[in-house]
Short mmCIF file of N, CA and C in Angstrom, two decimals:
data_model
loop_
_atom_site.label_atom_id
_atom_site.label_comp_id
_atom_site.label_asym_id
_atom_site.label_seq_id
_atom_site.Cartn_x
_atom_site.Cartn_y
_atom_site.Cartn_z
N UNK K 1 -6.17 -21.02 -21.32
CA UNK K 1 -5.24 -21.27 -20.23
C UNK K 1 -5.23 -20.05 -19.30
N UNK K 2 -5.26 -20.30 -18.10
CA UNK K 2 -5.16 -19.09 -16.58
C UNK K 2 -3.69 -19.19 -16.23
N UNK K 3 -3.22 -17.82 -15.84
CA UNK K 3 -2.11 -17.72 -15.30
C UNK K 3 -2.90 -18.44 -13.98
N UNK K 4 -1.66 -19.14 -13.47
CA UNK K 4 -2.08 -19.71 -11.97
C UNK K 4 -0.48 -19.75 -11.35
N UNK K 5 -0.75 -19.80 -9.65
CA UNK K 5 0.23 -19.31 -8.97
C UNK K 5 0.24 -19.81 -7.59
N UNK K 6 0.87 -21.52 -6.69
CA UNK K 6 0.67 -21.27 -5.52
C UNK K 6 0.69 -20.43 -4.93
N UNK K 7 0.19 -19.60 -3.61
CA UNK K 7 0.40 -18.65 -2.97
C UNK K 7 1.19 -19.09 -1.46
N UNK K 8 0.56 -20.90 -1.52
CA UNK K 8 1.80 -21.21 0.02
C UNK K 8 3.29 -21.49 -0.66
N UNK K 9 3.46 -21.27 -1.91
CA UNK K 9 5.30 -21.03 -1.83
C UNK K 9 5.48 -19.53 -2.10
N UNK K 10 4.82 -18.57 -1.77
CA UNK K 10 5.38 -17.50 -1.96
C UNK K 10 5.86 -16.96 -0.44
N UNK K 11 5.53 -17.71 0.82
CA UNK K 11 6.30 -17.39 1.81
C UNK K 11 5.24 -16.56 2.66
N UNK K 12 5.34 -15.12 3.31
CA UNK K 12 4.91 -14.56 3.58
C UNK K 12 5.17 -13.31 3.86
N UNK K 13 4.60 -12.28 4.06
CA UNK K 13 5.10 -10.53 3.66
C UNK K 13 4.40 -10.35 4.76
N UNK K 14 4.90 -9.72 5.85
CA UNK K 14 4.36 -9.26 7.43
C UNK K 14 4.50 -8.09 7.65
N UNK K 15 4.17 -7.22 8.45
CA UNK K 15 4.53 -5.58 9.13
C UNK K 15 6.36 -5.99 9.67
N UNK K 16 6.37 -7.07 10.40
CA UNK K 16 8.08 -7.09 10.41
C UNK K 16 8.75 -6.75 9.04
N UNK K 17 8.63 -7.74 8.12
CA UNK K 17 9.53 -8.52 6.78
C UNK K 17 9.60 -6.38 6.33
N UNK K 18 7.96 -5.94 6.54
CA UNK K 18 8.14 -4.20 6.04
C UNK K 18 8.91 -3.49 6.90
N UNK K 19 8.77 -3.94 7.60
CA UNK K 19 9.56 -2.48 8.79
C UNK K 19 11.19 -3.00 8.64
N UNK K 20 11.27 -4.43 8.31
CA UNK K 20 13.13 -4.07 8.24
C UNK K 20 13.28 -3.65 6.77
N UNK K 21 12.57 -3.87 5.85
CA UNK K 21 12.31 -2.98 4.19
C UNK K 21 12.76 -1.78 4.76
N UNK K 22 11.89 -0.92 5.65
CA UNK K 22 12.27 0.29 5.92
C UNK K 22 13.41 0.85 6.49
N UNK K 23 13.99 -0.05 7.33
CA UNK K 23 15.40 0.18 8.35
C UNK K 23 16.21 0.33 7.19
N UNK K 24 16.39 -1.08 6.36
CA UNK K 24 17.56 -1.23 5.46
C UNK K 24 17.26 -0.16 4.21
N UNK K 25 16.67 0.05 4.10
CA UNK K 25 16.44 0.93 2.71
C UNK K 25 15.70 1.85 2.54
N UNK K 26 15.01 2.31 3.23
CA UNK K 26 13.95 3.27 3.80
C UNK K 26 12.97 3.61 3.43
N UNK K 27 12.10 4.31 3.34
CA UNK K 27 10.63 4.19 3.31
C UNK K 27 10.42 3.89 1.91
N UNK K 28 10.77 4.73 0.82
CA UNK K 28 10.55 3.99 -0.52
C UNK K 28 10.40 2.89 -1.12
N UNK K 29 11.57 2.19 -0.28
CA UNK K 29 11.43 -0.08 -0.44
C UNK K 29 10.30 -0.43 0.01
N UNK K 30 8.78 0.38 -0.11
CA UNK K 30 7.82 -0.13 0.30
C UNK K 30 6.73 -0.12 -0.43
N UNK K 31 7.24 1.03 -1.62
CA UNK K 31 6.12 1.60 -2.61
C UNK K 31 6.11 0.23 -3.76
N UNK K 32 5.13 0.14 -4.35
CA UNK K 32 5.09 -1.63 -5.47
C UNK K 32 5.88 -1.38 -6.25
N UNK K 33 6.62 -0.51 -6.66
CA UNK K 33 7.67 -0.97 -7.49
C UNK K 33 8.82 -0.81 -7.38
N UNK K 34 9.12 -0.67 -5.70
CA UNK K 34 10.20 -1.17 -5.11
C UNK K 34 10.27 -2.79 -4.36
N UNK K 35 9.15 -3.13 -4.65
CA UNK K 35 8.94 -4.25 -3.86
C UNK K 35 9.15 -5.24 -4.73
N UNK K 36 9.79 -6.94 -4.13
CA UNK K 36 9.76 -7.49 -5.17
C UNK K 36 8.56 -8.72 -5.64
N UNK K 37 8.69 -9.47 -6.76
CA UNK K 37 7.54 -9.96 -7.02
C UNK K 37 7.03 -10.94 -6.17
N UNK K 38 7.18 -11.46 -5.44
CA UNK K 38 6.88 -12.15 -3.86
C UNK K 38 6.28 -11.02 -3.04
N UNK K 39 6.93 -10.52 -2.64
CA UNK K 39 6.20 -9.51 -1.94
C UNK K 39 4.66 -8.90 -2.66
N UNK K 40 5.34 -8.77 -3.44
CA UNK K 40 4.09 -7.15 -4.33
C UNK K 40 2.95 -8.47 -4.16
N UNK K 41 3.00 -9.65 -4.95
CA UNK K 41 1.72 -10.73 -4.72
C UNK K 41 1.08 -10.71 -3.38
N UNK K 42 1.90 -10.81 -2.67
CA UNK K 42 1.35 -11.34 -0.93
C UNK K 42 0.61 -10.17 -0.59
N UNK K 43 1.40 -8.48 -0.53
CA UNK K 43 0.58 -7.66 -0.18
C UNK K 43 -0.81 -7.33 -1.29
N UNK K 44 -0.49 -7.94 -2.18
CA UNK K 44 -2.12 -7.08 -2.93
C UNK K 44 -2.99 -8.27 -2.74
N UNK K 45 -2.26 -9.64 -2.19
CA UNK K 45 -3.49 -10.58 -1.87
C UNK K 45 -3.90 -9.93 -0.47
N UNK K 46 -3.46 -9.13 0.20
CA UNK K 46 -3.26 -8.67 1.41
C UNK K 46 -5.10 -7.41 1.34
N UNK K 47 -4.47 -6.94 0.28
CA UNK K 47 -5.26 -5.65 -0.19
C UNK K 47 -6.56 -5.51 -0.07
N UNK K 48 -6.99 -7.24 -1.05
CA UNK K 48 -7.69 -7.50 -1.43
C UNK K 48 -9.04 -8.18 -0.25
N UNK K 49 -8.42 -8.75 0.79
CA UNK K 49 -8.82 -9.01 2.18
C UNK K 49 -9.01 -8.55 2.84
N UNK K 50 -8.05 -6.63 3.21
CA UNK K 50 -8.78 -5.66 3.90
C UNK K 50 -10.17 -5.28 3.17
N UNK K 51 -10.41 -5.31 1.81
CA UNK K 51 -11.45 -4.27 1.11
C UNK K 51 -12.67 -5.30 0.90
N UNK K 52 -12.25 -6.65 1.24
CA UNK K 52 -13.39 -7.38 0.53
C UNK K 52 -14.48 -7.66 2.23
N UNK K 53 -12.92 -7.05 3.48
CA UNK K 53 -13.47 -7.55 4.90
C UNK K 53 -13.63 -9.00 4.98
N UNK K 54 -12.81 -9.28 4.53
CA UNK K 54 -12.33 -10.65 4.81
C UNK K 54 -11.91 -10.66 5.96
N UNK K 55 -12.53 -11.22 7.25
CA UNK K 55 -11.99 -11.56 8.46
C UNK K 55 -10.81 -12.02 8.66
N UNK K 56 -9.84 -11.37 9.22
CA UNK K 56 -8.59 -12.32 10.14
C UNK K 56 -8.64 -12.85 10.86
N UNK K 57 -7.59 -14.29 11.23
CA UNK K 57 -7.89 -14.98 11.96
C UNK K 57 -7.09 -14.22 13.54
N UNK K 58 -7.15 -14.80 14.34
CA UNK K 58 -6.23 -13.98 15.54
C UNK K 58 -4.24 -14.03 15.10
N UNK K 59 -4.26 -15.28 14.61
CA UNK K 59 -2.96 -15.43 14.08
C UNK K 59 -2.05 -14.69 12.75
N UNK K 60 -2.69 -14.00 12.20
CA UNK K 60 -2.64 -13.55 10.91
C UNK K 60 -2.52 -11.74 11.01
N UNK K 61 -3.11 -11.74 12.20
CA UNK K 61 -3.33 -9.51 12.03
C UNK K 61 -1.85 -9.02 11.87
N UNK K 62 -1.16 -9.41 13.24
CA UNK K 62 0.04 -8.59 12.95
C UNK K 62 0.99 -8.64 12.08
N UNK K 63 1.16 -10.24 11.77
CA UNK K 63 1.98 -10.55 10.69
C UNK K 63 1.80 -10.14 8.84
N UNK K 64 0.31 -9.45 9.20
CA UNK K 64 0.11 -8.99 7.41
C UNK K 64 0.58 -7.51 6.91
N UNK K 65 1.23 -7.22 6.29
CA UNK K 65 2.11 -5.63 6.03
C UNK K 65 0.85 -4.58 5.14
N UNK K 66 -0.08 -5.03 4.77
CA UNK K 66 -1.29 -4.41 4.17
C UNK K 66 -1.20 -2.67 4.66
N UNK K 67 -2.14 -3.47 5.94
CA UNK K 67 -2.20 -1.73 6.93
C UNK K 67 -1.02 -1.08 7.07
N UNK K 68 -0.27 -1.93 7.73
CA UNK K 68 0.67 -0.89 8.25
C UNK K 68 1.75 -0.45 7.08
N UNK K 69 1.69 -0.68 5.88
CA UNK K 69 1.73 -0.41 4.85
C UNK K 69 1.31 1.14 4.42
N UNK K 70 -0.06 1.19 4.87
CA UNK K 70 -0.97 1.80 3.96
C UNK K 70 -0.75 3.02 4.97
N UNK K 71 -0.95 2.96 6.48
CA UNK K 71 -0.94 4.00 7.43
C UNK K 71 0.92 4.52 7.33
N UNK K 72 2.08 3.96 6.89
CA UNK K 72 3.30 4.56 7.34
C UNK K 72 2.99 5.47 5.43
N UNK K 73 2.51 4.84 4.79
CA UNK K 73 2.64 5.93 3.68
C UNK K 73 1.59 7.03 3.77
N UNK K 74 0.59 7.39 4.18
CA UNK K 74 -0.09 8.06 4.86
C UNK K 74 0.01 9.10 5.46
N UNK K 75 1.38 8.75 6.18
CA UNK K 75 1.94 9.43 7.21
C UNK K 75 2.80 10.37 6.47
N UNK K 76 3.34 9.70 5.47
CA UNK K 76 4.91 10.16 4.54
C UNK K 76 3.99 11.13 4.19
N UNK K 77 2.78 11.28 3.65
CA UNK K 77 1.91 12.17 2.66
C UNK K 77 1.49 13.04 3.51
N UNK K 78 1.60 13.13 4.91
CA UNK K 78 1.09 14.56 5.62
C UNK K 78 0.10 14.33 6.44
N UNK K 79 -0.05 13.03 6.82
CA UNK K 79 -1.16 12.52 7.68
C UNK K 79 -1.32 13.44 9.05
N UNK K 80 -1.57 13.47 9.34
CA UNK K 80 -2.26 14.34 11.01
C UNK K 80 -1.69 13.57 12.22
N UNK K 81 -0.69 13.82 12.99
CA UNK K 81 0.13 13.20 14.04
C UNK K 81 1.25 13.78 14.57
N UNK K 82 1.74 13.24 15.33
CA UNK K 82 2.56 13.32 16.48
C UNK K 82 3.60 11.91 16.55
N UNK K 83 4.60 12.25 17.09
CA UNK K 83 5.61 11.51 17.19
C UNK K 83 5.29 9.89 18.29
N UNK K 84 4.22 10.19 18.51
CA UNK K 84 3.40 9.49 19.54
C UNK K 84 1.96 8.72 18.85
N UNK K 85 1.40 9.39 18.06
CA UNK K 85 -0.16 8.96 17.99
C UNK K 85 0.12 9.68 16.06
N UNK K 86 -0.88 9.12 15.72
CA UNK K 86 -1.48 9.20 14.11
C UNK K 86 -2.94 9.01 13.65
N UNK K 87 -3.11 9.79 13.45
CA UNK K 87 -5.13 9.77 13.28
C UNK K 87 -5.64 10.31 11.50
N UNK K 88 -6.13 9.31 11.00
CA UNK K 88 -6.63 9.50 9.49
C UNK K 88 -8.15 8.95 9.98
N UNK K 89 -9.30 9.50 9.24
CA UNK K 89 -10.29 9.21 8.51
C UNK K 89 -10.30 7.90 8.19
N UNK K 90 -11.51 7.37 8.70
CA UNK K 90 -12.00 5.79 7.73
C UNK K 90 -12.05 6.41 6.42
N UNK K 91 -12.54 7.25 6.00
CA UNK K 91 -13.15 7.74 4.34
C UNK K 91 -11.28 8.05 3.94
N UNK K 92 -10.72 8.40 4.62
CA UNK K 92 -9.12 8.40 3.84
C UNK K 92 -8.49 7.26 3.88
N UNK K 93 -9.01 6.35 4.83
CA UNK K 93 -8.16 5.27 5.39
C UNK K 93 -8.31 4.16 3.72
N UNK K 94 -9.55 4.41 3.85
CA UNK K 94 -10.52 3.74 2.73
C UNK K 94 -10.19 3.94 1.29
N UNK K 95 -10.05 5.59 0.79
CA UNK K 95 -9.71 5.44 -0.23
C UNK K 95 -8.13 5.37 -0.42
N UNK K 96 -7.21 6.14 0.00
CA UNK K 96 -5.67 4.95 0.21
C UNK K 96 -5.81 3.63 0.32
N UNK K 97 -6.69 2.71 1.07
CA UNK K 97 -6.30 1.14 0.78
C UNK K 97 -6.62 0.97 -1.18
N UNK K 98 -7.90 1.71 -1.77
CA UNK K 98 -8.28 1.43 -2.68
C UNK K 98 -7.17 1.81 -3.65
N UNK K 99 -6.43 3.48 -3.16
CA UNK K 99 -5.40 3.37 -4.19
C UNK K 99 -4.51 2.80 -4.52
N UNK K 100 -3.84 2.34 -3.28
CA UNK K 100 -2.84 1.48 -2.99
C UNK K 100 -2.93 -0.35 -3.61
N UNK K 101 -4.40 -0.67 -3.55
CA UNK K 101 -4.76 -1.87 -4.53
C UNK K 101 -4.03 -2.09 -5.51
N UNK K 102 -4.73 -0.41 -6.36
CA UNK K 102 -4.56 -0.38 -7.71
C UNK K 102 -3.67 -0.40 -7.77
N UNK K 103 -2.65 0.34 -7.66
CA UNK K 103 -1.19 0.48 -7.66
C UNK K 103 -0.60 -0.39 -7.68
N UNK K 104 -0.70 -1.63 -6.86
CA UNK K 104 0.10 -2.70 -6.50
C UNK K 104 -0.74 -3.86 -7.89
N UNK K 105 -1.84 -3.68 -8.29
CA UNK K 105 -2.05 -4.41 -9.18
C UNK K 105 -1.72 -4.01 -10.64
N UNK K 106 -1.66 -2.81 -10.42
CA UNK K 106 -1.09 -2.26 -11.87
C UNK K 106 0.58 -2.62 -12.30
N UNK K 107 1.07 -2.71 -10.98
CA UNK K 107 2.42 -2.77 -11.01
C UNK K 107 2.94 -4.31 -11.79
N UNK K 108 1.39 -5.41 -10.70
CA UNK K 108 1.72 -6.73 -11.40
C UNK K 108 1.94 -6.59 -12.42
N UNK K 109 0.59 -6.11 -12.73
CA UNK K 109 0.24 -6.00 -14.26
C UNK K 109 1.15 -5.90 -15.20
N UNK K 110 1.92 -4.45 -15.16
CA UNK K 110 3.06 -4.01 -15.53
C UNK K 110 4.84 -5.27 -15.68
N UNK K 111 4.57 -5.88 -14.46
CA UNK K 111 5.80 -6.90 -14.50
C UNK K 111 5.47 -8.28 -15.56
N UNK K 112 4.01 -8.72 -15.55
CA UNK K 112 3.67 -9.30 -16.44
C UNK K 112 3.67 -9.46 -17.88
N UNK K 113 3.38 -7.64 -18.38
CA UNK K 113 3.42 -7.58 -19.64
C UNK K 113 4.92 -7.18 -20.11
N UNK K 114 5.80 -7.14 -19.18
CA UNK K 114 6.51 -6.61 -19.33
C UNK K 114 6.94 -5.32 -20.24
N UNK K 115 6.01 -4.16 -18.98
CA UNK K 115 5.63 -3.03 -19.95
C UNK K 115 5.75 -1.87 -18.71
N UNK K 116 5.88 -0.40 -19.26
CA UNK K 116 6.33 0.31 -18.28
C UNK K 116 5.22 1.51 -18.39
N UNK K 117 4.91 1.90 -17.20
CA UNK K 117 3.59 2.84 -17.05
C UNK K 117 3.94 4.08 -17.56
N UNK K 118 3.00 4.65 -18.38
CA UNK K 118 3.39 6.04 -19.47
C UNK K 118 3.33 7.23 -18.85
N UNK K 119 3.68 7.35 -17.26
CA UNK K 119 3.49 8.26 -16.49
C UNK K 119 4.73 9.27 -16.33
N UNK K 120 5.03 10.30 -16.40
CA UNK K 120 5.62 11.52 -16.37
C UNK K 120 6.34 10.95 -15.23
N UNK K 121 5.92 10.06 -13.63
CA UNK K 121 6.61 9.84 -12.63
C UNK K 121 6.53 8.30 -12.84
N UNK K 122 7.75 8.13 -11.94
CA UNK K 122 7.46 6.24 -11.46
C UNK K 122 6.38 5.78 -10.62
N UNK K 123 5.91 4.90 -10.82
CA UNK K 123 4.58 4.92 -10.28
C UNK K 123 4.53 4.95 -8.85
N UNK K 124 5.54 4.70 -7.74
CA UNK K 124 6.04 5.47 -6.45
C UNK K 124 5.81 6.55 -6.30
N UNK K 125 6.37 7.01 -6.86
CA UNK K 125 6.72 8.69 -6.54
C UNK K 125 5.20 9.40 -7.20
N UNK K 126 4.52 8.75 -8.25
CA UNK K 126 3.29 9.54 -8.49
C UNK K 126 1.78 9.10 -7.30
N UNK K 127 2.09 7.57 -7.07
CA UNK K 127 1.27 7.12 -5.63
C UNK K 127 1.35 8.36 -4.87
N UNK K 128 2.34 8.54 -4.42
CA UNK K 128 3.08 9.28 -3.08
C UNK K 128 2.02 10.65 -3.30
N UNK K 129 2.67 11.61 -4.38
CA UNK K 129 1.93 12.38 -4.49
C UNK K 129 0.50 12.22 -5.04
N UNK K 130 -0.24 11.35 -4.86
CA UNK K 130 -1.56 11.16 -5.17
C UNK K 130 -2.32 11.66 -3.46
N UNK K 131 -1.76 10.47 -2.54
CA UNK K 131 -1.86 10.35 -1.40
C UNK K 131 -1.90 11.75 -0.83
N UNK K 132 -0.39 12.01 -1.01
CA UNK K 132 -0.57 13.35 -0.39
C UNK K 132 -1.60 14.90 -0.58
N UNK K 133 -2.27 14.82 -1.87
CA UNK K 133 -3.46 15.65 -2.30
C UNK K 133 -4.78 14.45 -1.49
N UNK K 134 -4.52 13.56 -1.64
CA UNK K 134 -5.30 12.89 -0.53
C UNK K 134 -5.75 13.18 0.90
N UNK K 135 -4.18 13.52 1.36
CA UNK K 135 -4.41 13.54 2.58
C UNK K 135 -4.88 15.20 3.00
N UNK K 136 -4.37 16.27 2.05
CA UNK K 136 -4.47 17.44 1.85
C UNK K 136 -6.16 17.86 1.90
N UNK K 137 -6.66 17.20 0.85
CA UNK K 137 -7.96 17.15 0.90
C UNK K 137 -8.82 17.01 2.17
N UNK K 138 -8.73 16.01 2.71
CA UNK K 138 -9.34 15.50 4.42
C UNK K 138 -9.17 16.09 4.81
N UNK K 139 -7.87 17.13 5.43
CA UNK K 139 -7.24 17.98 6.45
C UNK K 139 -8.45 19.41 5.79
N UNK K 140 -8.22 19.64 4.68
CA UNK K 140 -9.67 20.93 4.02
C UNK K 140 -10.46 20.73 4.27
N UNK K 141 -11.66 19.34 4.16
CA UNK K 141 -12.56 19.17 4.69
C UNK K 141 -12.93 19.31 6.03
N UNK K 142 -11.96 18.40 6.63
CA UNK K 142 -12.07 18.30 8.20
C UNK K 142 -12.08 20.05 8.88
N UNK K 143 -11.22 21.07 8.25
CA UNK K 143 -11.17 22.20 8.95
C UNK K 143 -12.43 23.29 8.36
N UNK K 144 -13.13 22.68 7.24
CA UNK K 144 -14.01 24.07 6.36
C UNK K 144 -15.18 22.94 7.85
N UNK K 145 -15.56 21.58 7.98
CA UNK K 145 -16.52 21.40 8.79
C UNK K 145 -16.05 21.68 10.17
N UNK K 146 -14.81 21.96 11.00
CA UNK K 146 -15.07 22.62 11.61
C UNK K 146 -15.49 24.08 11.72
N UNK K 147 -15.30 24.68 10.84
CA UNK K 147 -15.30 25.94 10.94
C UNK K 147 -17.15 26.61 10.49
N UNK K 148 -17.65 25.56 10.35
CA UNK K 148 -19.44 25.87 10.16
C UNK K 148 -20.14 25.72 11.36
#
């Protein structure tokens, strides 16, 4: 037997449905295990469509919370910007969507077995700081190749 799961009654999870996540409760209500199990599904089916390049249709870009997901935590981690503009790396952009996958599938995972990750942090708060040695990293690279 397969776990199986419509996905047209789970509704839909958009960059809006996230950005009022963020108003009302603030940036944390965004990490997977603040999110709830409707949500956490929609965005890692979300995940799974940026990485596989699964084309969007014209109707579908803005309304999916994936990216803009992936770029406001990004940002939280020390991303490179201005109150105006925000600039990451495809090669960072890339491996944040990949971590962010995992994360959100581990989390299923986790609600499924009903089992809790053996991590020193919640798996939020250890994402977060993953990202942010993430983003730390790029900003080293990016300045040791300017500096050759």
């Amino acid at each position: 037997m397969m776990l199986r799961l419509e996905k047209s009654t789970l509704g839909n999870f958009g960059a809006h449905d996230m950005m009022d996540l963020v108003r009302s409760r603030g940036w944390e209500a965004v990490l997977p295990d603040a999110l709830d199990d409707k949500q956490l599904l929609l965005v890692s089916d979300q995940f799974r469509d940026l990485l596989s390049g699964v084309a969007w249709s014209g109707d579908q870009d803005p309304a999916r919370a994936a990216l803009p997901l992936t770029l406001l935590l990004l940002a939280k981690a020390g991303g490179k910007g201005s109150d105006d503009s925000f600039e990451v790396g495809m090669d960072t952009l890339q491996a944040a969507l990949c971590l962010l996958n995992t994360a959100v599938d581990r989390e299923i995972v986790n609600r499924m077995l009903h089992r809790s990750d053996p991590l020193p942090l919640p798996l939020g708060k250890d994402l977060l700081q993953t990202l942010v040695l993430l983003v730390r990293d790029a900003k080293e690279n990016a300045e040791s190749a300017c500096s050759t």
